[in-house]
C-alpha cells in the first residue's frame, strides 16, 4: 500500500529529539564534571581558595549552551581573579570550551569580543607564568589554542546552519509535494463529479421535457424522479465546491473542459456514466489478468448509492488493488468487500502479502496515493484507515456517508 495512515505532526523548524539522545543539560553537566576531575591536580586545590577557583572555572559549563555569553563572562572573570592571585590551574581549559560555545552559538560580534578577551588572557598568562626566555613561545602556543577553539566553534556554527537549511528545504519540498498532490486529486475529483452532475442534469432536462407529454397517471412518478435526480446532482455539486474551495477560481472551468474532452460521448450522443460499484467485477477481472488473484463480495443494493459515492468506492478499490499489485510479492491474494446499507457504504480491501518489516516495499515514499484516497473519503464524511494486518498482509478500510456533504 501507499502508507500506514500515520499523520505527520509538528511544524518545520521545531527540533526533534532522537530516541535515546542525552539531553543537552545532562551532557554539559557530565562534561563539567569530567573536566573538574581531570584538572583536579594534587596540591593545587588543597586550600579553600584553590577549590573555589576550580569550581568557578568549571561548573558554569553546565549552562554553556543555554547562556553561552554569560558562562564565558563568568569563567573569564574567574580566570582574571586567578591571575591576580597568582594561582595557576589546569582548569583554565574551561575558558577554551566556553569560547568555542560562544563562537558556535552567540552572535558574531559577541564571538569576536570573546576571542579578543581569550587572546588577552593568553598574553597575560604567558607574561606571568612562562619560563624565563620562553614568553613568545608560550604566548604563541596559548594563542594557537585559542584560535583552534574559535575555529572549532565556527565550524560547528556553519554545519548547524547548513543542516537547518537542509531540513527546512526538505520540509518545504514535502509540504509542496503534499499540496500539489491534494490539488491534483481535487482536480481529478472535480472532473469526475462534473460528469456525475452533468449526467444528472441531463436526466432532469429529459424528464422535464417528457413531463409535458406524460399521462396524468405517470406525472407524479416523473416529478418524483426529477426531484430525486436534482437532489443527487445538487449534493454532488456541493461536495465538488467543498473540495475545490482552496483550489482557485479557475479550477471548475479547467476541470469542466477536461471532462468534456476525456469522457466522450457514446453512440447516439448519450454520455457515458462514470464507473461505480457495478464495474468492480470488471476491475477485479483486470487485476486477475495482471496476476493478482482477487475476490469480490458486494452486500446490499448498490442502486440506491449516489453516482458520485459509487465513483469514490470504485476509485478507492482501484487504488488499493493497484498498490497491492505493485508492492506485494507474487502470489498474493486480495479480497474486496463492499457493503451498501441505508445511509452508509463500507469498503474493505485486504491481502495476505508477505513483506519484510511493517510496510510494503516501496511504500515509504511520498505517500501521494494515500493522500488522494483520504481526499476522496473525506468528501463523503469518511476517514481512511490503512495499515498492516496482524501477521501478514495489508488492510484498507473506509466508511462513507453518501448523503452527507463535506
mmCIF file of C-alpha atoms in Angstrom:
data_model
loop_
_atom_site.group_PDB
_atom_site.id
_atom_site.type_symbol
_atom_site.label_atom_id
_atom_site.label_comp_id
_atom_site.label_asym_id
_atom_site.label_seq_id
_atom_site.Cartn_x
_atom_site.Cartn_y
_atom_site.Cartn_z
ATOM 1 C CA UNK A 1 0.000 0.000 0.000
ATOM 2 C CA UNK A 2 0.993 3.592 -0.214
ATOM 3 C CA UNK A 3 1.367 4.181 3.515
ATOM 4 C CA UNK A 4 0.281 3.300 7.007
ATOM 5 C CA UNK A 5 -2.098 6.171 7.546
ATOM 6 C CA UNK A 6 0.109 7.924 10.100
ATOM 7 C CA UNK A 7 -0.394 11.658 10.278
ATOM 8 C CA UNK A 8 2.581 13.939 10.481
ATOM 9 C CA UNK A 9 2.583 16.344 13.406
ATOM 10 C CA UNK A 10 4.725 19.321 14.378
ATOM 11 C CA UNK A 11 5.862 22.302 12.384
ATOM 12 C CA UNK A 12 9.023 22.877 10.340
ATOM 13 C CA UNK A 13 11.855 24.252 12.409
ATOM 14 C CA UNK A 14 10.888 22.549 15.652
ATOM 15 C CA UNK A 15 13.878 20.463 16.800
ATOM 16 C CA UNK A 16 13.054 16.800 17.157
ATOM 17 C CA UNK A 17 14.973 14.826 19.770
ATOM 18 C CA UNK A 18 16.085 11.421 18.598
ATOM 19 C CA UNK A 19 15.060 8.456 20.759
ATOM 20 C CA UNK A 20 17.740 7.732 23.377
ATOM 21 C CA UNK A 21 19.582 11.018 22.884
ATOM 22 C CA UNK A 22 21.054 12.542 26.072
ATOM 23 C CA UNK A 23 19.513 15.938 26.956
ATOM 24 C CA UNK A 24 21.961 18.852 26.410
ATOM 25 C CA UNK A 25 21.913 19.910 30.074
ATOM 26 C CA UNK A 26 22.857 16.405 31.215
ATOM 27 C CA UNK A 27 25.646 16.183 28.615
ATOM 28 C CA UNK A 28 27.064 19.568 29.665
ATOM 29 C CA UNK A 29 26.924 18.580 33.340
ATOM 30 C CA UNK A 30 28.858 15.402 32.528
ATOM 31 C CA UNK A 31 31.434 17.455 30.599
ATOM 32 C CA UNK A 32 31.865 19.857 33.506
ATOM 33 C CA UNK A 33 32.241 17.003 35.991
ATOM 34 C CA UNK A 34 34.812 15.239 33.799
ATOM 35 C CA UNK A 35 36.844 18.422 33.304
ATOM 36 C CA UNK A 36 36.678 19.184 37.019
ATOM 37 C CA UNK A 37 38.072 15.766 37.918
ATOM 38 C CA UNK A 38 40.705 15.701 35.178
ATOM 39 C CA UNK A 39 42.126 19.104 36.169
ATOM 40 C CA UNK A 40 41.974 18.367 39.899
ATOM 41 C CA UNK A 41 45.740 18.057 40.309
ATOM 42 C CA UNK A 42 47.290 17.087 43.664
ATOM 43 C CA UNK A 43 48.203 20.045 45.833
ATOM 44 C CA UNK A 44 46.631 22.635 43.509
ATOM 45 C CA UNK A 45 43.261 22.943 45.182
ATOM 46 C CA UNK A 46 44.161 21.795 48.653
ATOM 47 C CA UNK A 47 43.070 25.082 50.205
ATOM 48 C CA UNK A 48 39.624 26.653 50.013
ATOM 49 C CA UNK A 49 40.815 29.370 47.626
ATOM 50 C CA UNK A 50 42.026 26.905 45.021
ATOM 51 C CA UNK A 51 38.871 24.812 45.270
ATOM 52 C CA UNK A 52 36.693 27.896 44.847
ATOM 53 C CA UNK A 53 38.635 28.972 41.741
ATOM 54 C CA UNK A 54 38.466 25.451 40.330
ATOM 55 C CA UNK A 55 34.683 25.418 40.812
ATOM 56 C CA UNK A 56 34.233 28.916 39.354
ATOM 57 C CA UNK A 57 36.205 27.938 36.243
ATOM 58 C CA UNK A 58 34.495 24.618 35.507
ATOM 59 C CA UNK A 59 30.982 24.461 36.969
ATOM 60 C CA UNK A 60 29.467 27.249 34.772
ATOM 61 C CA UNK A 61 29.985 24.947 31.776
ATOM 62 C CA UNK A 62 26.786 23.155 32.847
ATOM 63 C CA UNK A 63 24.825 26.075 31.328
ATOM 64 C CA UNK A 64 27.153 26.810 28.400
ATOM 65 C CA UNK A 65 24.539 26.068 25.705
ATOM 66 C CA UNK A 66 21.719 27.902 27.458
ATOM 67 C CA UNK A 67 23.664 31.124 28.119
ATOM 68 C CA UNK A 68 26.980 30.971 26.246
ATOM 69 C CA UNK A 69 27.929 34.635 26.685
ATOM 70 C CA UNK A 70 27.128 34.711 30.396
ATOM 71 C CA UNK A 71 29.040 31.489 31.006
ATOM 72 C CA UNK A 72 32.067 32.826 29.127
ATOM 73 C CA UNK A 73 31.930 36.058 31.124
ATOM 74 C CA UNK A 74 31.813 34.196 34.470
ATOM 75 C CA UNK A 75 34.711 31.905 33.513
ATOM 76 C CA UNK A 76 36.763 34.848 32.169
ATOM 77 C CA UNK A 77 36.182 36.751 35.421
ATOM 78 C CA UNK A 78 37.258 33.695 37.442
ATOM 79 C CA UNK A 79 40.376 33.381 35.286
ATOM 80 C CA UNK A 80 41.204 37.053 35.901
ATOM 81 C CA UNK A 81 40.860 36.581 39.686
ATOM 82 C CA UNK A 82 43.067 33.506 39.391
ATOM 83 C CA UNK A 83 45.696 35.528 37.519
ATOM 84 C CA UNK A 84 45.591 38.334 40.107
ATOM 85 C CA UNK A 85 46.058 35.843 42.933
ATOM 86 C CA UNK A 86 48.858 34.102 41.105
ATOM 87 C CA UNK A 87 47.200 30.663 41.248
ATOM 88 C CA UNK A 88 47.893 28.549 38.143
ATOM 89 C CA UNK A 89 45.268 25.869 37.457
ATOM 90 C CA UNK A 90 44.807 23.451 34.533
ATOM 91 C CA UNK A 91 41.096 24.216 34.758
ATOM 92 C CA UNK A 92 41.824 27.260 32.558
ATOM 93 C CA UNK A 93 40.941 24.866 29.711
ATOM 94 C CA UNK A 94 37.324 25.631 30.585
ATOM 95 C CA UNK A 95 37.824 29.078 29.050
ATOM 96 C CA UNK A 96 38.594 27.429 25.677
ATOM 97 C CA UNK A 97 35.437 25.320 25.904
ATOM 98 C CA UNK A 98 33.375 28.402 26.696
ATOM 99 C CA UNK A 99 34.992 30.305 23.799
ATOM 100 C CA UNK A 100 34.107 27.528 21.360
ATOM 101 C CA UNK A 101 30.495 27.574 22.578
ATOM 102 C CA UNK A 102 30.243 31.364 22.159
ATOM 103 C CA UNK A 103 31.690 31.132 18.643
ATOM 104 C CA UNK A 104 29.214 28.375 17.742
ATOM 105 C CA UNK A 105 26.051 29.858 19.255
ATOM 106 C CA UNK A 106 26.344 33.573 20.031
ATOM 107 C CA UNK A 107 26.165 36.461 17.508
ATOM 108 C CA UNK A 108 29.316 37.186 15.536
ATOM 109 C CA UNK A 109 30.034 40.422 17.437
ATOM 110 C CA UNK A 110 29.989 38.541 20.742
ATOM 111 C CA UNK A 111 32.199 35.819 19.267
ATOM 112 C CA UNK A 112 34.808 38.385 18.177
ATOM 113 C CA UNK A 113 34.748 40.048 21.603
ATOM 114 C CA UNK A 114 35.160 36.705 23.365
ATOM 115 C CA UNK A 115 38.072 35.834 21.085
ATOM 116 C CA UNK A 116 39.870 39.090 21.903
ATOM 117 C CA UNK A 117 39.344 38.517 25.629
ATOM 118 C CA UNK A 118 40.751 34.983 25.317
ATOM 119 C CA UNK A 119 43.803 36.220 23.388
ATOM 120 C CA UNK A 120 44.431 38.912 26.012
ATOM 121 C CA UNK A 121 44.194 36.280 28.724
ATOM 122 C CA UNK A 122 46.709 34.109 26.869
ATOM 123 C CA UNK A 123 49.161 37.024 26.698
ATOM 124 C CA UNK A 124 48.756 37.807 30.414
ATOM 125 C CA UNK A 125 49.173 34.138 31.351
ATOM 126 C CA UNK A 126 52.348 33.868 29.254
ATOM 127 C CA UNK A 127 53.735 37.046 30.782
ATOM 128 C CA UNK A 128 53.231 35.731 34.309
ATOM 129 C CA UNK A 129 53.850 32.004 34.131
ATOM 130 C CA UNK A 130 56.059 31.436 31.068
ATOM 131 C CA UNK A 131 59.593 30.091 31.826
ATOM 132 C CA UNK A 132 62.479 32.507 31.546
ATOM 133 C CA UNK A 133 63.061 33.430 27.898
ATOM 134 C CA UNK A 134 60.023 31.466 26.664
ATOM 135 C CA UNK A 135 57.439 34.248 26.650
ATOM 136 C CA UNK A 136 56.985 34.327 22.884
ATOM 137 C CA UNK A 137 56.786 30.550 22.535
ATOM 138 C CA UNK A 138 54.334 30.190 25.400
ATOM 139 C CA UNK A 139 52.220 33.102 24.191
ATOM 140 C CA UNK A 140 52.122 31.695 20.640
ATOM 141 C CA UNK A 141 51.137 28.240 21.889
ATOM 142 C CA UNK A 142 48.275 29.594 24.005
ATOM 143 C CA UNK A 143 47.116 31.899 21.203
ATOM 144 C CA UNK A 144 47.083 28.897 18.847
ATOM 145 C CA UNK A 145 44.901 27.005 21.331
ATOM 146 C CA UNK A 146 42.526 29.990 21.448
ATOM 147 C CA UNK A 147 42.391 30.125 17.642
ATOM 148 C CA UNK A 148 41.771 26.380 17.397
ATOM 149 C CA UNK A 149 38.878 26.607 19.874
ATOM 150 C CA UNK A 150 37.340 29.524 17.959
ATOM 151 C CA UNK A 151 37.699 27.697 14.627
ATOM 152 C CA UNK A 152 36.047 24.578 16.023
ATOM 153 C CA UNK A 153 33.147 26.682 17.243
ATOM 154 C CA UNK A 154 32.840 28.459 13.894
ATOM 155 C CA UNK A 155 32.849 25.120 12.083
ATOM 156 C CA UNK A 156 30.072 23.880 14.358
ATOM 157 C CA UNK A 157 28.053 27.021 13.599
ATOM 158 C CA UNK A 158 28.441 26.542 9.835
ATOM 159 C CA UNK A 159 27.476 22.864 9.975
ATOM 160 C CA UNK A 160 24.448 23.596 12.165
ATOM 161 C CA UNK A 161 23.260 26.342 9.810
ATOM 162 C CA UNK A 162 23.711 24.087 6.776
ATOM 163 C CA UNK A 163 21.798 21.282 8.476
ATOM 164 C CA UNK A 164 18.982 23.648 9.448
ATOM 165 C CA UNK A 165 18.743 24.942 5.874
ATOM 166 C CA UNK A 166 18.703 21.412 4.510
ATOM 167 C CA UNK A 167 15.958 20.332 6.924
ATOM 168 C CA UNK A 168 13.921 23.445 6.149
ATOM 169 C CA UNK A 169 14.281 22.776 2.425
ATOM 170 C CA UNK A 170 13.193 19.167 2.880
ATOM 171 C CA UNK A 171 10.173 20.322 4.915
ATOM 172 C CA UNK A 172 9.222 22.827 2.214
ATOM 173 C CA UNK A 173 9.626 20.235 -0.527
ATOM 174 C CA UNK A 174 7.496 17.724 1.371
ATOM 175 C CA UNK A 175 4.781 20.286 2.046
ATOM 176 C CA UNK A 176 4.852 21.342 -1.603
ATOM 177 C CA UNK A 177 4.522 17.726 -2.787
ATOM 178 C CA UNK A 178 1.586 17.161 -0.453
ATOM 179 C CA UNK A 179 -0.057 20.417 -1.544
ATOM 180 C CA UNK A 180 0.327 19.534 -5.210
ATOM 181 C CA UNK A 181 -0.995 16.034 -4.572
ATOM 182 C CA UNK A 182 -4.091 17.444 -2.866
ATOM 183 C CA UNK A 183 -4.686 19.967 -5.659
ATOM 184 C CA UNK A 184 -4.242 17.366 -8.385
ATOM 185 C CA UNK A 185 -6.580 14.960 -6.611
ATOM 186 C CA UNK A 186 -9.175 17.698 -6.175
ATOM 187 C CA UNK A 187 -8.947 18.469 -9.879
ATOM 188 C CA UNK A 188 -9.483 14.796 -10.702
ATOM 189 C CA UNK A 189 -12.431 14.591 -8.315
ATOM 190 C CA UNK A 190 -13.904 17.745 -9.846
ATOM 191 C CA UNK A 191 -13.680 16.259 -13.328
ATOM 192 C CA UNK A 192 -15.410 13.076 -12.219
ATOM 193 C CA UNK A 193 -18.100 14.915 -10.249
ATOM 194 C CA UNK A 194 -18.652 17.141 -13.281
ATOM 195 C CA UNK A 195 -19.536 14.006 -15.224
ATOM 196 C CA UNK A 196 -21.941 12.902 -12.498
ATOM 197 C CA UNK A 197 -23.642 16.300 -12.143
ATOM 198 C CA UNK A 198 -23.898 16.777 -15.905
ATOM 199 C CA UNK A 199 -25.439 13.331 -16.241
ATOM 200 C CA UNK A 200 -27.979 14.112 -13.509
ATOM 201 C CA UNK A 201 -28.935 17.452 -15.029
ATOM 202 C CA UNK A 202 -29.299 15.839 -18.441
ATOM 203 C CA UNK A 203 -31.726 13.332 -16.924
ATOM 204 C CA UNK A 204 -33.641 16.168 -15.255
ATOM 205 C CA UNK A 205 -33.944 18.026 -18.566
ATOM 206 C CA UNK A 206 -35.060 14.905 -20.390
ATOM 207 C CA UNK A 207 -37.648 14.083 -17.723
ATOM 208 C CA UNK A 208 -38.900 17.672 -17.706
ATOM 209 C CA UNK A 209 -39.355 17.531 -21.484
ATOM 210 C CA UNK A 210 -41.190 14.209 -21.141
ATOM 211 C CA UNK A 211 -43.391 15.589 -18.381
ATOM 212 C CA UNK A 212 -45.322 17.693 -20.878
ATOM 213 C CA UNK A 213 -46.226 14.597 -22.863
ATOM 214 C CA UNK A 214 -46.791 12.219 -19.937
ATOM 215 C CA UNK A 215 -50.174 10.878 -18.965
ATOM 216 C CA UNK A 216 -51.661 12.305 -15.756
ATOM 217 C CA UNK A 217 -51.240 8.932 -14.060
ATOM 218 C CA UNK A 218 -47.474 8.981 -14.772
ATOM 219 C CA UNK A 219 -46.871 12.663 -13.950
ATOM 220 C CA UNK A 220 -46.315 12.074 -10.236
ATOM 221 C CA UNK A 221 -43.691 9.381 -10.859
ATOM 222 C CA UNK A 222 -41.842 11.568 -13.363
ATOM 223 C CA UNK A 223 -41.903 14.517 -10.957
ATOM 224 C CA UNK A 224 -40.535 12.386 -8.121
ATOM 225 C CA UNK A 225 -37.761 11.145 -10.378
ATOM 226 C CA UNK A 226 -36.873 14.725 -11.336
ATOM 227 C CA UNK A 227 -36.709 15.758 -7.657
ATOM 228 C CA UNK A 228 -34.553 12.758 -6.718
ATOM 229 C CA UNK A 229 -32.124 13.298 -9.579
ATOM 230 C CA UNK A 230 -31.936 17.034 -8.856
ATOM 231 C CA UNK A 231 -31.149 16.456 -5.182
ATOM 232 C CA UNK A 232 -28.422 13.982 -6.072
ATOM 233 C CA UNK A 233 -26.866 16.384 -8.590
ATOM 234 C CA UNK A 234 -27.047 19.222 -6.063
ATOM 235 C CA UNK A 235 -25.320 17.112 -3.413
ATOM 236 C CA UNK A 236 -22.566 16.212 -5.865
ATOM 237 C CA UNK A 237 -22.063 19.878 -6.701
ATOM 238 C CA UNK A 238 -21.850 20.823 -3.011
ATOM 239 C CA UNK A 239 -19.154 18.208 -2.487
ATOM 240 C CA UNK A 240 -17.230 19.455 -5.519
ATOM 241 C CA UNK A 241 -17.360 23.054 -4.283
ATOM 242 C CA UNK A 242 -16.260 21.960 -0.822
ATOM 243 C CA UNK A 243 -13.241 20.154 -2.217
ATOM 244 C CA UNK A 244 -12.297 22.975 -4.571
ATOM 245 C CA UNK A 245 -12.721 25.915 -2.196
ATOM 246 C CA UNK A 246 -8.928 26.198 -1.847
ATOM 247 C CA UNK A 247 -8.026 25.178 -5.401
ATOM 248 C CA UNK A 248 -8.503 28.580 -7.034
ATOM 249 C CA UNK A 249 -11.196 30.265 -9.128
ATOM 250 C CA UNK A 250 -10.205 28.593 -12.381
ATOM 251 C CA UNK A 251 -10.430 25.011 -11.157
ATOM 252 C CA UNK A 252 -14.033 24.492 -12.145
ATOM 253 C CA UNK A 253 -13.530 25.839 -15.683
ATOM 254 C CA UNK A 254 -10.401 23.813 -16.316
ATOM 255 C CA UNK A 255 -11.825 20.602 -14.980
ATOM 256 C CA UNK A 256 -15.018 21.052 -16.928
ATOM 257 C CA UNK A 257 -13.275 21.355 -20.258
ATOM 258 C CA UNK A 258 -11.069 18.382 -19.448
ATOM 259 C CA UNK A 259 -14.090 16.268 -18.673
ATOM 260 C CA UNK A 260 -15.863 17.069 -21.873
ATOM 261 C CA UNK A 261 -12.822 16.057 -23.824
ATOM 262 C CA UNK A 262 -11.953 12.991 -21.796
ATOM 263 C CA UNK A 263 -15.347 11.490 -21.110
ATOM 264 C CA UNK A 264 -16.530 11.326 -24.655
ATOM 265 C CA UNK A 265 -19.981 10.626 -25.921
ATOM 266 C CA UNK A 266 -21.417 7.283 -26.672
ATOM 267 C CA UNK A 267 -23.352 6.260 -29.686
ATOM 268 C CA UNK A 268 -26.416 8.374 -30.236
ATOM 269 C CA UNK A 269 -24.947 11.309 -28.268
ATOM 270 C CA UNK A 270 -25.557 9.772 -24.805
ATOM 271 C CA UNK A 271 -22.908 10.491 -22.167
ATOM 272 C CA UNK A 272 -21.026 7.591 -20.665
ATOM 273 C CA UNK A 273 -21.783 7.010 -16.959
ATOM 274 C CA UNK A 274 -18.822 7.125 -14.536
ATOM 275 C CA UNK A 275 -17.568 3.816 -13.130
ATOM 276 C CA UNK A 276 -19.254 2.636 -9.957
ATOM 277 C CA UNK A 277 -19.867 -0.399 -7.780
ATOM 278 C CA UNK A 278 -21.316 -2.310 -10.715
ATOM 279 C CA UNK A 279 -17.977 -2.104 -12.522
ATOM 280 C CA UNK A 280 -15.944 -3.570 -9.641
ATOM 281 C CA UNK A 281 -16.305 -7.055 -11.112
ATOM 282 C CA UNK A 282 -14.626 -5.927 -14.331
ATOM 283 C CA UNK A 283 -11.924 -4.175 -12.291
ATOM 284 C CA UNK A 284 -11.186 -7.338 -10.309
ATOM 285 C CA UNK A 285 -11.103 -9.327 -13.554
ATOM 286 C CA UNK A 286 -8.466 -6.959 -14.936
ATOM 287 C CA UNK A 287 -6.434 -7.363 -11.763
ATOM 288 C CA UNK A 288 -6.622 -11.154 -12.056
ATOM 289 C CA UNK A 289 -5.473 -10.910 -15.661
ATOM 290 C CA UNK A 290 -2.469 -8.911 -14.375
ATOM 291 C CA UNK A 291 -1.628 -11.661 -11.883
ATOM 292 C CA UNK A 292 -3.400 -10.611 -8.671
ATOM 293 C CA UNK A 293 -5.960 -13.173 -7.508
ATOM 294 C CA UNK A 294 -8.896 -11.035 -6.355
ATOM 295 C CA UNK A 295 -12.175 -11.996 -4.709
ATOM 296 C CA UNK A 296 -15.103 -9.562 -4.689
ATOM 297 C CA UNK A 297 -18.069 -9.515 -2.348
ATOM 298 C CA UNK A 298 -20.830 -6.883 -2.561
ATOM 299 C CA UNK A 299 -23.567 -6.862 0.071
ATOM 300 C CA UNK A 300 -26.708 -4.772 -0.189
ATOM 301 C CA UNK A 301 -28.262 -2.854 -3.051
ATOM 302 C CA UNK A 302 -25.877 -0.515 -4.880
ATOM 303 C CA UNK A 303 -28.697 1.069 -6.881
ATOM 304 C CA UNK A 304 -29.551 3.422 -4.023
ATOM 305 C CA UNK A 305 -25.989 4.766 -3.691
ATOM 306 C CA UNK A 306 -25.419 8.094 -5.499
ATOM 307 C CA UNK A 307 -23.222 8.027 -8.595
ATOM 308 C CA UNK A 308 -20.521 10.200 -7.001
ATOM 309 C CA UNK A 309 -20.286 7.889 -3.991
ATOM 310 C CA UNK A 310 -20.114 4.846 -6.268
ATOM 311 C CA UNK A 311 -17.322 6.548 -8.199
ATOM 312 C CA UNK A 312 -15.420 7.122 -4.942
ATOM 313 C CA UNK A 313 -15.848 3.461 -3.979
ATOM 314 C CA UNK A 314 -14.592 2.389 -7.384
ATOM 315 C CA UNK A 315 -11.523 4.662 -7.182
ATOM 316 C CA UNK A 316 -10.672 3.571 -3.622
ATOM 317 C CA UNK A 317 -10.810 -0.088 -4.597
ATOM 318 C CA UNK A 318 -8.855 0.588 -7.779
ATOM 319 C CA UNK A 319 -6.076 2.444 -5.929
ATOM 320 C CA UNK A 320 -5.880 -0.203 -3.189
ATOM 321 C CA UNK A 321 -5.656 -3.125 -5.617
ATOM 322 C CA UNK A 322 -3.123 -1.289 -7.753
ATOM 323 C CA UNK A 323 -0.903 -0.795 -4.694
ATOM 324 C CA UNK A 324 -1.192 -4.480 -3.819
ATOM 325 C CA UNK A 325 -0.202 -5.364 -7.358
ATOM 326 C CA UNK A 326 2.798 -3.005 -7.191
ATOM 327 C CA UNK A 327 4.158 -3.688 -3.733
ATOM 328 C CA UNK A 328 3.035 -7.154 -2.612
ATOM 329 C CA UNK A 329 5.041 -10.271 -3.529
ATOM 330 C CA UNK A 330 3.968 -12.594 -6.309
ATOM 331 C CA UNK A 331 1.171 -14.985 -5.383
ATOM 332 C CA UNK A 332 -0.625 -12.523 -3.112
ATOM 333 C CA UNK A 333 -4.400 -12.851 -2.834
ATOM 334 C CA UNK A 334 -6.674 -9.840 -2.333
ATOM 335 C CA UNK A 335 -10.240 -9.607 -1.114
ATOM 336 C CA UNK A 336 -12.646 -6.713 -1.698
ATOM 337 C CA UNK A 337 -15.735 -6.300 0.455
ATOM 338 C CA UNK A 338 -18.308 -3.592 -0.226
ATOM 339 C CA UNK A 339 -21.370 -3.251 1.967
ATOM 340 C CA UNK A 340 -24.232 -0.963 0.929
ATOM 341 C CA UNK A 341 -26.663 -0.038 3.681
ATOM 342 C CA UNK A 342 -29.115 2.838 4.081
ATOM 343 C CA UNK A 343 -27.009 5.927 4.833
ATOM 344 C CA UNK A 344 -23.611 4.197 4.767
ATOM 345 C CA UNK A 345 -21.244 2.378 2.441
ATOM 346 C CA UNK A 346 -18.223 0.493 3.800
ATOM 347 C CA UNK A 347 -15.237 -0.572 1.726
ATOM 348 C CA UNK A 348 -12.569 -3.020 2.908
ATOM 349 C CA UNK A 349 -9.642 -4.246 0.826
ATOM 350 C CA UNK A 350 -7.313 -6.822 2.396
ATOM 351 C CA UNK A 351 -4.494 -9.003 1.143
ATOM 352 C CA UNK A 352 -2.210 -11.717 2.508
ATOM 353 C CA UNK A 353 1.032 -10.439 1.013
ATOM 354 C CA UNK A 354 4.227 -11.120 2.954
ATOM 355 C CA UNK A 355 6.768 -8.310 3.091
ATOM 356 C CA UNK A 356 9.768 -7.533 5.279
ATOM 357 C CA UNK A 357 9.102 -5.077 8.082
ATOM 358 C CA UNK A 358 5.819 -3.367 8.740
ATOM 359 C CA UNK A 359 5.447 -1.603 5.415
ATOM 360 C CA UNK A 360 5.232 -2.573 1.801
ATOM 361 C CA UNK A 361 8.366 -2.426 -0.332
ATOM 362 C CA UNK A 362 8.343 0.989 -1.884
ATOM 363 C CA UNK A 363 5.659 2.286 0.455
ATOM 364 C CA UNK A 364 7.966 4.623 2.340
ATOM 365 C CA UNK A 365 7.871 7.258 -0.361
ATOM 366 C CA UNK A 366 5.823 10.379 -0.588
ATOM 367 C CA UNK A 367 2.506 8.626 0.057
ATOM 368 C CA UNK A 368 0.657 10.707 -2.536
ATOM 369 C CA UNK A 369 -1.761 7.885 -3.438
ATOM 370 C CA UNK A 370 -2.881 7.649 0.187
ATOM 371 C CA UNK A 371 -3.336 11.421 0.260
ATOM 372 C CA UNK A 372 -5.698 11.226 -2.706
ATOM 373 C CA UNK A 373 -7.647 8.353 -1.143
ATOM 374 C CA UNK A 374 -8.103 10.379 2.040
ATOM 375 C CA UNK A 375 -9.401 13.312 -0.001
ATOM 376 C CA UNK A 376 -11.944 11.086 -1.729
ATOM 377 C CA UNK A 377 -13.107 9.572 1.561
ATOM 378 C CA UNK A 378 -13.325 12.975 3.269
ATOM 379 C CA UNK A 379 -15.673 14.218 0.526
ATOM 380 C CA UNK A 380 -18.286 11.791 1.899
ATOM 381 C CA UNK A 381 -17.505 12.216 5.599
ATOM 382 C CA UNK A 382 -15.271 9.144 5.696
ATOM 383 C CA UNK A 383 -11.947 8.525 7.445
ATOM 384 C CA UNK A 384 -9.488 6.203 5.734
ATOM 385 C CA UNK A 385 -7.723 3.522 7.768
ATOM 386 C CA UNK A 386 -4.685 1.880 6.179
ATOM 387 C CA UNK A 387 -2.070 -0.320 7.793
ATOM 388 C CA UNK A 388 -0.605 -3.801 8.204
ATOM 389 C CA UNK A 389 -2.783 -6.666 9.369
ATOM 390 C CA UNK A 390 -1.811 -8.877 12.319
ATOM 391 C CA UNK A 391 0.600 -11.383 10.887
ATOM 392 C CA UNK A 392 0.929 -10.733 7.172
ATOM 393 C CA UNK A 393 -0.827 -8.550 4.676
ATOM 394 C CA UNK A 394 -2.397 -5.116 4.468
ATOM 395 C CA UNK A 395 -5.831 -3.631 5.096
ATOM 396 C CA UNK A 396 -7.617 -0.550 3.801
ATOM 397 C CA UNK A 397 -10.972 0.343 5.337
ATOM 398 C CA UNK A 398 -13.292 3.316 4.935
ATOM 399 C CA UNK A 399 -16.900 4.077 5.818
ATOM 400 C CA UNK A 400 -18.665 6.608 3.623
ATOM 401 C CA UNK A 401 -21.797 8.657 4.232
ATOM 402 C CA UNK A 402 -23.268 9.088 0.736
ATOM 403 C CA UNK A 403 -25.872 11.553 1.962
ATOM 404 C CA UNK A 404 -23.500 13.862 3.885
ATOM 405 C CA UNK A 405 -21.654 16.611 2.070
ATOM 406 C CA UNK A 406 -18.292 17.693 3.434
#
